[in-house]
Tab-separated table of C-alpha atoms in Angstrom:
chain	number	residue	atom	x	y	z
A	1	MET	CA	48.631	-15.697	44.708
A	2	SER	CA	50.177	-19.283	44.292
A	3	THR	CA	53.829	-18.630	42.648
A	4	LEU	CA	53.663	-21.670	40.860
A	5	GLN	CA	51.207	-19.678	38.367
A	6	ASP	CA	53.608	-16.856	37.570
A	7	PRO	CA	55.797	-18.818	35.164
A	8	GLY	CA	52.855	-20.033	33.082
A	9	ALA	CA	51.218	-16.773	33.016
A	10	SER	CA	54.207	-14.650	32.063
A	11	SER	CA	55.126	-17.300	29.412
A	12	PRO	CA	53.830	-15.874	26.367
A	13	GLN	CA	55.528	-12.589	27.318
A	14	LEU	CA	58.691	-14.425	28.087
A	15	LEU	CA	58.220	-16.064	24.425
A	16	ARG	CA	57.343	-12.722	22.738
A	17	ARG	CA	60.511	-11.028	24.193
A	18	ALA	CA	62.846	-13.962	23.074
A	19	ASN	CA	61.296	-13.782	19.705
A	20	ARG	CA	61.904	-10.107	19.289
A	21	GLN	CA	65.599	-10.618	20.689
A	22	ALA	CA	66.405	-13.306	18.322
A	23	LEU	CA	65.079	-11.114	15.524
A	24	LEU	CA	66.747	-7.889	16.294
A	25	GLN	CA	70.109	-9.802	16.872
A	26	TYR	CA	69.737	-11.179	13.378
A	27	ALA	CA	68.985	-7.675	11.826
A	28	LEU	CA	72.123	-6.285	13.278
A	29	ARG	CA	74.444	-8.984	11.781
A	30	THR	CA	72.804	-8.622	8.260
A	31	GLY	CA	71.453	-6.132	5.629
A	32	THR	CA	68.162	-6.504	3.895
A	33	PHE	CA	66.216	-9.696	4.672
A	34	SER	CA	63.108	-11.494	3.914
A	35	ALA	CA	61.211	-13.675	6.230
A	36	ALA	CA	62.535	-16.684	4.540
A	37	ASP	CA	65.971	-15.225	5.132
A	38	ALA	CA	65.155	-14.796	8.966
A	39	MET	CA	63.612	-18.070	9.211
A	40	THR	CA	66.837	-19.833	8.028
A	41	THR	CA	68.946	-18.339	10.634
A	42	THR	CA	66.310	-18.016	13.735
A	43	GLY	CA	64.705	-21.008	13.651
A	44	LEU	CA	61.364	-19.236	13.909
A	45	THR	CA	58.254	-20.011	11.954
A	46	ARG	CA	57.275	-17.869	8.988
A	47	ALA	CA	54.006	-16.626	10.821
A	48	THR	CA	56.485	-15.551	14.028
A	49	VAL	CA	58.966	-13.950	11.907
A	50	LEU	CA	56.379	-11.708	9.994
A	51	GLY	CA	54.554	-10.892	13.146
A	52	VAL	CA	57.767	-9.917	14.848
A	53	CYS	CA	58.678	-7.765	11.661
A	54	ALA	CA	55.540	-6.150	11.942
A	55	ASP	CA	55.871	-5.388	15.486
A	56	LEU	CA	59.479	-4.155	15.122
A	57	HIS	CA	58.496	-2.169	12.062
A	58	GLY	CA	55.648	-0.373	14.206
A	59	ALA	CA	58.349	0.256	17.000
A	60	GLY	CA	60.706	2.187	14.452
A	61	TRP	CA	63.325	-0.267	14.691
A	62	LEU	CA	62.956	-1.998	11.309
A	63	ALA	CA	62.225	-0.535	7.880
A	64	GLU	CA	60.444	-2.115	5.380
A	65	VAL	CA	62.122	-1.724	1.872
A	66	GLU	CA	61.508	-2.283	-1.931
A	67	PRO	CA	61.466	-6.019	-2.713
A	68	ASP	CA	64.009	-7.082	-5.085
A	69	GLY	CA	63.585	-8.420	-8.452
A	70	ASP	CA	62.947	-7.404	-12.068
A	71	GLY	CA	59.173	-7.910	-11.785
A	72	THR	CA	59.024	-11.223	-14.125
A	73	ARG	CA	58.324	-13.398	-10.915
A	74	ARG	CA	54.684	-14.177	-10.610
A	75	GLY	CA	52.873	-13.457	-7.370
A	76	ARG	CA	53.239	-11.327	-4.783
A	77	PRO	CA	56.831	-10.086	-3.979
A	78	ALA	CA	58.051	-11.109	-0.600
A	79	ARG	CA	58.308	-8.306	1.775
A	80	ARG	CA	61.802	-7.134	2.963
A	81	TYR	CA	63.215	-5.591	5.936
A	82	GLU	CA	66.470	-4.120	7.192
A	83	LEU	CA	67.473	-2.417	10.543
A	84	ARG	CA	66.750	1.369	10.831
A	85	ALA	CA	70.362	2.233	11.752
A	86	ASP	CA	69.377	5.800	12.105
A	87	ALA	CA	66.662	5.005	14.809
A	88	GLY	CA	69.197	5.228	17.779
A	89	LEU	CA	72.424	6.865	18.786
A	90	LEU	CA	75.202	5.323	20.597
A	91	ILE	CA	77.754	7.279	22.322
A	92	GLY	CA	81.323	6.801	23.461
A	93	VAL	CA	83.208	9.115	25.779
A	94	ASP	CA	86.457	9.519	27.156
A	95	ALA	CA	86.283	11.537	30.205
A	96	GLY	CA	89.999	11.990	31.221
A	97	GLU	CA	91.392	14.362	33.765
A	98	HIS	CA	92.509	17.045	30.922
A	99	THR	CA	90.591	16.359	28.100
A	100	LEU	CA	87.270	15.114	27.205
A	101	ALA	CA	86.419	13.293	23.862
A	102	ALA	CA	83.249	11.946	22.542
A	103	ARG	CA	81.711	10.184	19.314
A	104	ALA	CA	78.341	9.130	18.676
A	105	VAL	CA	77.402	6.640	16.175
A	106	ASP	CA	74.617	4.851	14.761
A	107	LEU	CA	73.201	1.281	15.314
A	108	ARG	CA	75.753	0.028	12.742
A	109	GLY	CA	78.734	1.814	14.306
A	110	ARG	CA	79.122	4.695	11.521
A	111	GLU	CA	80.481	7.752	13.211
A	112	LEU	CA	78.066	10.408	13.006
A	113	ALA	CA	80.031	13.116	14.962
A	114	SER	CA	82.877	13.694	17.256
A	115	GLU	CA	83.768	16.346	19.825
A	116	VAL	CA	86.682	17.096	22.030
A	117	GLU	CA	87.346	19.573	24.237
A	118	THR	CA	89.971	20.459	27.376
A	119	VAL	CA	88.923	20.379	30.908
A	120	GLU	CA	89.718	23.851	32.527
A	121	ILE	CA	88.640	23.133	36.053
A	122	GLY	CA	91.451	21.475	38.409
A	123	VAL	CA	90.590	18.130	40.430
A	124	ASP	CA	91.149	20.001	43.779
A	125	ASP	CA	89.030	23.375	42.802
A	126	PRO	CA	85.867	23.891	44.578
A	127	GLY	CA	82.888	22.305	43.232
A	128	ALA	CA	85.238	20.212	40.654
A	129	ALA	CA	82.944	17.120	40.520
A	130	ASP	CA	79.908	19.335	39.890
A	131	ALA	CA	81.706	21.310	36.993
A	132	ARG	CA	82.976	18.183	35.611
A	133	ARG	CA	79.449	16.587	35.429
A	134	GLU	CA	78.280	19.689	33.675
A	135	GLN	CA	80.933	19.808	31.038
A	136	VAL	CA	80.279	16.054	30.195
A	137	ARG	CA	76.577	16.968	29.705
A	138	GLY	CA	76.988	20.105	27.685
A	139	LEU	CA	79.584	18.389	25.535
A	140	LEU	CA	77.453	15.462	24.894
A	141	GLU	CA	74.555	18.278	24.028
A	142	ARG	CA	76.536	19.399	21.218
A	143	LEU	CA	77.489	16.030	20.038
A	144	ARG	CA	73.881	15.122	19.339
A	145	ALA	CA	73.351	18.635	17.709
A	146	ARG	CA	76.162	17.953	15.409
A	147	SER	CA	75.199	14.308	14.634
A	148	GLY	CA	72.212	15.266	12.546
A	149	ALA	CA	70.105	12.291	14.231
A	150	GLY	CA	67.114	14.261	14.847
A	151	SER	CA	64.832	12.782	17.263
A	152	ALA	CA	66.876	9.625	17.505
A	153	HIS	CA	67.431	8.812	21.433
A	154	PRO	CA	70.779	8.556	23.031
A	155	LEU	CA	70.234	4.374	23.775
A	156	LEU	CA	73.366	4.043	25.567
A	157	THR	CA	76.500	6.262	26.465
A	158	VAL	CA	79.410	4.263	27.625
A	159	VAL	CA	81.904	6.597	29.484
A	160	GLY	CA	85.431	5.917	30.561
A	161	VAL	CA	86.886	7.631	33.557
A	162	PRO	CA	90.454	7.402	35.228
A	163	ALA	CA	89.400	5.715	38.330
A	164	PRO	CA	87.959	1.999	39.284
A	165	VAL	CA	84.401	1.582	38.702
A	166	GLY	CA	82.266	-0.567	40.581
A	167	PRO	CA	78.966	-2.558	39.693
A	168	ASP	CA	76.899	0.241	40.884
A	169	GLY	CA	78.841	2.566	38.144
A	170	LEU	CA	80.442	4.534	41.011
A	171	SER	CA	83.959	5.017	42.208
A	172	PRO	CA	85.342	4.045	45.656
A	173	HIS	CA	86.537	7.030	47.783
A	174	GLY	CA	90.248	6.629	47.397
A	175	GLU	CA	93.252	8.434	45.777
A	176	ALA	CA	92.510	11.746	48.049
A	177	GLY	CA	89.104	12.386	46.660
A	178	TYR	CA	90.610	12.211	42.945
A	179	TRP	CA	88.208	8.998	41.971
A	180	PRO	CA	85.096	10.443	42.957
A	181	VAL	CA	85.946	13.820	41.066
A	182	MET	CA	86.991	11.698	37.891
A	183	ASN	CA	83.674	9.902	38.137
A	184	PRO	CA	80.912	12.161	39.544
A	185	ASP	CA	78.008	10.112	39.068
A	186	LEU	CA	77.504	10.477	35.595
A	187	GLY	CA	75.060	8.002	35.035
A	188	GLY	CA	72.652	10.326	36.933
A	189	ALA	CA	73.397	13.313	34.804
A	190	LEU	CA	73.015	12.011	31.136
A	191	ASN	CA	70.352	11.085	29.102
A	192	GLY	CA	69.546	7.539	28.558
A	193	GLU	CA	71.338	4.696	29.784
A	194	VAL	CA	74.990	4.914	30.882
A	195	LEU	CA	77.668	2.657	31.545
A	196	THR	CA	80.575	3.882	33.368
A	197	ASP	CA	83.924	1.926	33.123
A	198	ASN	CA	87.552	2.540	33.842
A	199	ASP	CA	89.358	3.803	30.783
A	200	ALA	CA	91.896	1.113	30.531
A	201	ASN	CA	89.217	-1.460	30.544
A	202	LEU	CA	87.911	0.385	27.516
A	203	ALA	CA	91.134	0.636	25.920
A	204	VAL	CA	91.933	-3.115	26.108
A	205	THR	CA	88.392	-3.665	24.617
A	206	ALA	CA	89.409	-1.639	21.518
A	207	GLU	CA	92.689	-3.339	21.771
A	208	HIS	CA	90.859	-6.633	21.649
A	209	ALA	CA	88.591	-5.786	18.935
A	210	LEU	CA	91.233	-4.903	16.661
A	211	ARG	CA	93.941	-7.704	17.252
A	212	GLY	CA	92.094	-10.317	19.042
A	213	GLY	CA	93.763	-12.730	21.932
A	214	GLU	CA	92.790	-14.447	24.826
A	215	HIS	CA	95.376	-13.094	27.419
A	216	LEU	CA	96.172	-9.593	26.566
A	217	ALA	CA	96.994	-6.220	28.579
A	218	THR	CA	96.543	-2.560	27.516
A	219	LEU	CA	98.789	-0.504	29.476
A	220	LEU	CA	97.218	3.181	29.569
A	221	MET	CA	99.910	5.579	29.605
A	222	GLY	CA	99.464	9.248	30.810
A	223	GLU	CA	99.857	10.821	34.176
A	224	ARG	CA	99.656	7.500	35.663
A	225	PHE	CA	99.653	3.470	34.550
A	226	GLY	CA	96.506	1.829	34.356
A	227	ALA	CA	96.065	-1.595	32.808
A	228	GLY	CA	92.748	-3.108	31.155
A	229	LEU	CA	93.064	-6.961	31.250
A	230	ILE	CA	91.613	-9.632	29.228
A	231	ILE	CA	92.493	-12.881	30.481
A	232	ASP	CA	91.052	-16.173	29.176
A	233	GLY	CA	89.126	-13.993	26.564
A	234	ARG	CA	87.166	-12.022	29.414
A	235	LEU	CA	87.510	-8.483	30.650
A	236	LEU	CA	88.690	-8.361	34.478
A	237	HIS	CA	86.956	-5.934	36.667
A	238	GLY	CA	87.728	-7.211	40.194
A	239	ALA	CA	86.179	-5.825	43.525
A	240	LEU	CA	85.136	-2.312	43.053
A	241	GLY	CA	86.537	-2.308	39.780
A	242	GLY	CA	90.069	-2.455	41.335
A	243	ALA	CA	91.404	-4.961	38.540
A	244	GLY	CA	94.695	-3.018	36.652
A	245	GLU	CA	94.918	-0.631	39.451
A	246	MET	CA	98.954	-0.107	39.561
A	247	ARG	CA	99.096	1.231	43.048
A	248	PHE	CA	101.185	-1.913	43.994
A	249	LEU	CA	104.113	-0.539	42.104
A	250	ASP	CA	104.853	2.276	44.971
A	251	ASP	CA	105.783	-0.957	47.115
A	252	VAL	CA	107.205	-3.113	44.024
A	253	LEU	CA	109.399	-0.698	42.643
A	254	VAL	CA	110.479	0.896	45.940
A	255	ASP	CA	109.077	4.347	44.625
A	256	SER	CA	106.678	6.595	46.193
A	257	ARG	CA	105.013	7.314	42.999
A	258	GLY	CA	105.682	3.651	41.336
A	259	ALA	CA	102.243	4.182	39.349
A	260	ASP	CA	103.481	7.459	37.548
A	261	GLY	CA	102.864	7.213	34.003
A	262	VAL	CA	105.016	8.022	30.919
A	263	ALA	CA	103.980	11.714	31.004
A	264	ALA	CA	104.930	12.125	34.674
A	265	LEU	CA	107.777	9.959	34.587
A	266	ALA	CA	109.429	12.055	31.686
A	267	ARG	CA	108.811	15.276	33.663
A	268	ARG	CA	110.152	14.049	36.968
A	269	TRP	CA	113.141	12.128	35.711
A	270	THR	CA	114.172	14.932	33.248
A	271	THR	CA	113.942	17.924	35.883
A	272	THR	CA	115.916	15.558	38.521
A	273	ALA	CA	118.622	15.007	36.187
A	274	LEU	CA	118.798	18.622	35.349
A	275	GLU	CA	118.648	19.418	38.963
A	276	ALA	CA	121.601	17.107	39.722
A	277	GLY	CA	123.886	19.070	37.076
A	278	ALA	CA	123.478	17.227	33.779
A	279	ARG	CA	123.625	19.376	30.862
A	280	SER	CA	120.822	19.572	28.160
A	281	PRO	CA	120.662	22.794	26.203
A	282	ALA	CA	117.168	21.871	24.602
A	283	LEU	CA	115.540	20.804	27.913
A	284	GLU	CA	116.985	23.742	29.984
A	285	ALA	CA	115.465	26.166	27.642
A	286	ILE	CA	112.129	24.739	28.564
A	287	PRO	CA	110.519	26.008	31.779
A	288	ALA	CA	109.744	23.074	34.079
A	289	ASP	CA	106.243	23.887	34.430
A	290	ARG	CA	105.634	23.722	31.117
A	291	LEU	CA	108.022	20.389	30.223
A	292	THR	CA	106.021	17.499	28.595
A	293	ALA	CA	107.070	14.216	27.648
A	294	VAL	CA	106.805	15.149	23.885
A	295	ASP	CA	109.420	17.773	24.404
A	296	VAL	CA	111.790	14.893	26.234
A	297	PHE	CA	110.917	12.576	23.027
A	298	ASP	CA	111.679	15.208	20.715
A	299	ALA	CA	115.059	16.039	22.469
A	300	ALA	CA	116.141	11.888	22.541
A	301	ARG	CA	115.209	12.005	18.865
A	302	ALA	CA	117.687	14.989	18.343
A	303	GLY	CA	120.585	12.668	20.195
A	304	ASP	CA	119.933	14.541	23.434
A	305	ALA	CA	121.897	12.218	26.046
A	306	VAL	CA	119.751	13.433	29.233
A	307	ALA	CA	116.646	12.650	27.365
A	308	GLN	CA	117.846	9.384	25.772
A	309	ARG	CA	118.737	8.142	29.668
A	310	VAL	CA	115.137	9.306	30.562
A	311	LEU	CA	113.678	6.898	27.841
A	312	GLU	CA	115.690	4.240	28.792
A	313	ARG	CA	114.572	4.382	32.275
A	314	ILE	CA	110.965	4.659	30.996
A	315	GLY	CA	111.492	1.430	29.001
A	316	GLU	CA	112.962	-0.403	31.839
A	317	ARG	CA	109.784	0.766	34.013
A	318	ILE	CA	107.504	-0.670	31.092
A	319	ALA	CA	109.525	-3.737	31.004
A	320	ARG	CA	109.024	-4.403	34.780
A	321	ILE	CA	105.579	-3.872	34.654
A	322	ALA	CA	105.147	-6.322	31.504
A	323	GLY	CA	107.033	-8.816	33.541
A	324	ILE	CA	104.765	-8.549	36.514
A	325	LEU	CA	101.617	-8.864	34.443
A	326	ALA	CA	103.134	-11.723	32.460
A	327	SER	CA	103.975	-13.559	35.698
A	328	LEU	CA	101.002	-12.829	37.647
A	329	LEU	CA	98.121	-13.093	35.125
A	330	GLY	CA	99.768	-15.193	31.981
A	331	VAL	CA	99.633	-12.173	29.900
A	332	GLU	CA	100.885	-12.883	26.490
A	333	THR	CA	100.500	-9.775	24.729
A	334	VAL	CA	101.064	-5.914	26.342
A	335	VAL	CA	99.767	-3.076	24.318
A	336	VAL	CA	101.315	0.003	25.430
A	337	ALA	CA	98.628	2.875	24.548
A	338	GLY	CA	97.689	6.436	24.887
A	339	ALA	CA	98.091	9.742	23.117
A	340	ILE	CA	101.878	9.357	22.815
A	341	ALA	CA	101.957	5.706	21.710
A	342	GLY	CA	102.787	6.523	18.111
A	343	ALA	CA	106.339	8.007	19.468
A	344	ILE	CA	106.903	5.027	21.866
A	345	GLY	CA	108.609	2.973	19.486
A	346	PRO	CA	112.212	3.900	20.894
A	347	VAL	CA	111.055	3.115	24.227
A	348	LEU	CA	109.812	-0.349	23.685
A	349	VAL	CA	113.238	-0.955	22.191
A	350	HIS	CA	114.986	-0.514	25.440
A	351	ALA	CA	111.917	-2.202	27.359
A	352	ARG	CA	112.371	-5.528	25.077
A	353	GLU	CA	115.950	-5.437	25.770
A	354	ALA	CA	115.599	-4.804	29.536
A	355	LEU	CA	112.991	-7.589	29.838
A	356	PRO	CA	115.436	-10.557	30.233
A	357	GLN	CA	117.297	-8.711	32.886
A	358	VAL	CA	114.246	-7.544	34.930
A	359	SER	CA	111.876	-10.878	34.552
A	360	SER	CA	111.809	-14.400	33.960
A	361	ALA	CA	110.802	-16.269	30.457
A	362	PRO	CA	108.081	-16.633	29.170
A	363	TYR	CA	108.233	-12.774	28.114
A	364	PRO	CA	105.345	-11.023	26.844
A	365	GLN	CA	105.125	-9.332	23.448
A	366	LEU	CA	105.371	-5.565	23.889
A	367	VAL	CA	103.853	-3.636	21.159
A	368	ALA	CA	102.651	-0.064	20.727
A	369	SER	CA	99.013	0.662	19.766
A	370	GLU	CA	97.778	2.166	16.834
A	371	LEU	CA	94.779	4.002	18.017
A	372	GLY	CA	96.679	6.668	19.268
A	373	GLY	CA	94.693	9.053	21.403
A	374	ASP	CA	91.181	7.659	20.152
A	375	VAL	CA	91.974	4.137	22.042
A	376	VAL	CA	89.436	4.748	25.164
A	377	VAL	CA	86.738	6.788	22.974
A	378	ARG	CA	87.230	3.639	20.421
A	379	GLY	CA	86.647	1.352	23.489
A	380	ALA	CA	84.015	3.135	24.544
A	381	VAL	CA	82.045	2.865	21.205
A	382	GLU	CA	83.114	-0.763	20.974
A	383	THR	CA	81.593	-1.756	24.140
A	384	ALA	CA	78.133	0.011	23.433
A	385	LEU	CA	78.013	-1.879	20.028
A	386	ARG	CA	78.569	-5.092	21.886
A	387	GLN	CA	75.973	-4.618	24.502
A	388	LEU	CA	73.665	-3.742	21.449
A	389	ARG	CA	74.343	-6.940	19.553
A	390	GLU	CA	74.391	-9.323	22.521
A	391	ASN	CA	71.192	-7.943	24.048
A	392	PRO	CA	69.445	-5.576	21.972
A	393	LEU	CA	65.986	-5.186	23.780
A	394	GLU	CA	68.356	-4.348	26.975
A	395	VAL	CA	69.874	-1.052	25.235
A	396	LEU	CA	66.474	-0.171	23.557
A	397	GLY	CA	64.844	-0.489	26.632
A	398	SER	CA	61.800	1.832	27.023
A	399	HIS	CA	62.163	2.898	23.475
A	400	GLY	CA	62.154	-0.585	22.051
């Protein structure tokens, strides 16, 4: 068979696909519309618009609605259509080490249901990857049941994991096996299309949707620091999804645990201070294995000198990281995000004061996220919605 005939042979199918794509993109951007409305925006002919609308109506993606008007106009009223927002589900998941959170939205982004549960199995426990996969699957089954979506298909599930993610959706074998456990091939375990990405990448996507900016970093706090990076308006992934990994901090900061996040730093530096003889009645009363960053922040707010010094050290650590990101990548804004972001204000005061001492101008703006613990799941939903708006036929897939 001559390959020269293939483009001509497939052109009607390609044209039909392009027309469907254009009409769906328009329907996703607007409310109720007529053929004339769609013609003006898409540039398609009336016959093409009517044909594609009938096609999409038959496929279940468009609904025909009652025509506008008071009945005084002569002639047959124009048919009007709108997107069937309830025809499919988009799901965002934050698959953290200790907590799973998920949210289901319709095709307009309206929330239908959410679920949160604790991860009981440890990273080093036998069968941890399989158990984690099953727990995520069970969580999403409950989420779908609660969504009230009936027979609506889960079209796209976006999952954030605390690990770098390569183009194949898998994580490299690093961090002593931690990464593969955090990302146990969820794409092969869940229904519908699945997109897995690093949690900090989804966090910066959420922040970018909220505040904009061409050169933005989100520093996701927790047990470890991770950075999501938008440079020149584009999300950076890097080889094997490694952009934003902070392992280099071990060397730069001359600290074998330089990438420890706020939660780990607060525990470590508080425990070290107390073991060295510092006095803190409030913190000494808490067993070391139960001490949390919230405890340290509360003590600092009450005037505890040990806790306040720990907060100052965390602020200096954040300043050094922000200075590195600004110098290396030209980042203009660093958003500090995570569940504790609402209480991070005093730390950022110290970080801003420390910036001129630990780095060179121009200094990035340091701000706290307003999205709290929802930042990753919000970014996952935003990613799913962007995929739908940019390429609806790819998201609809076999269901379209």
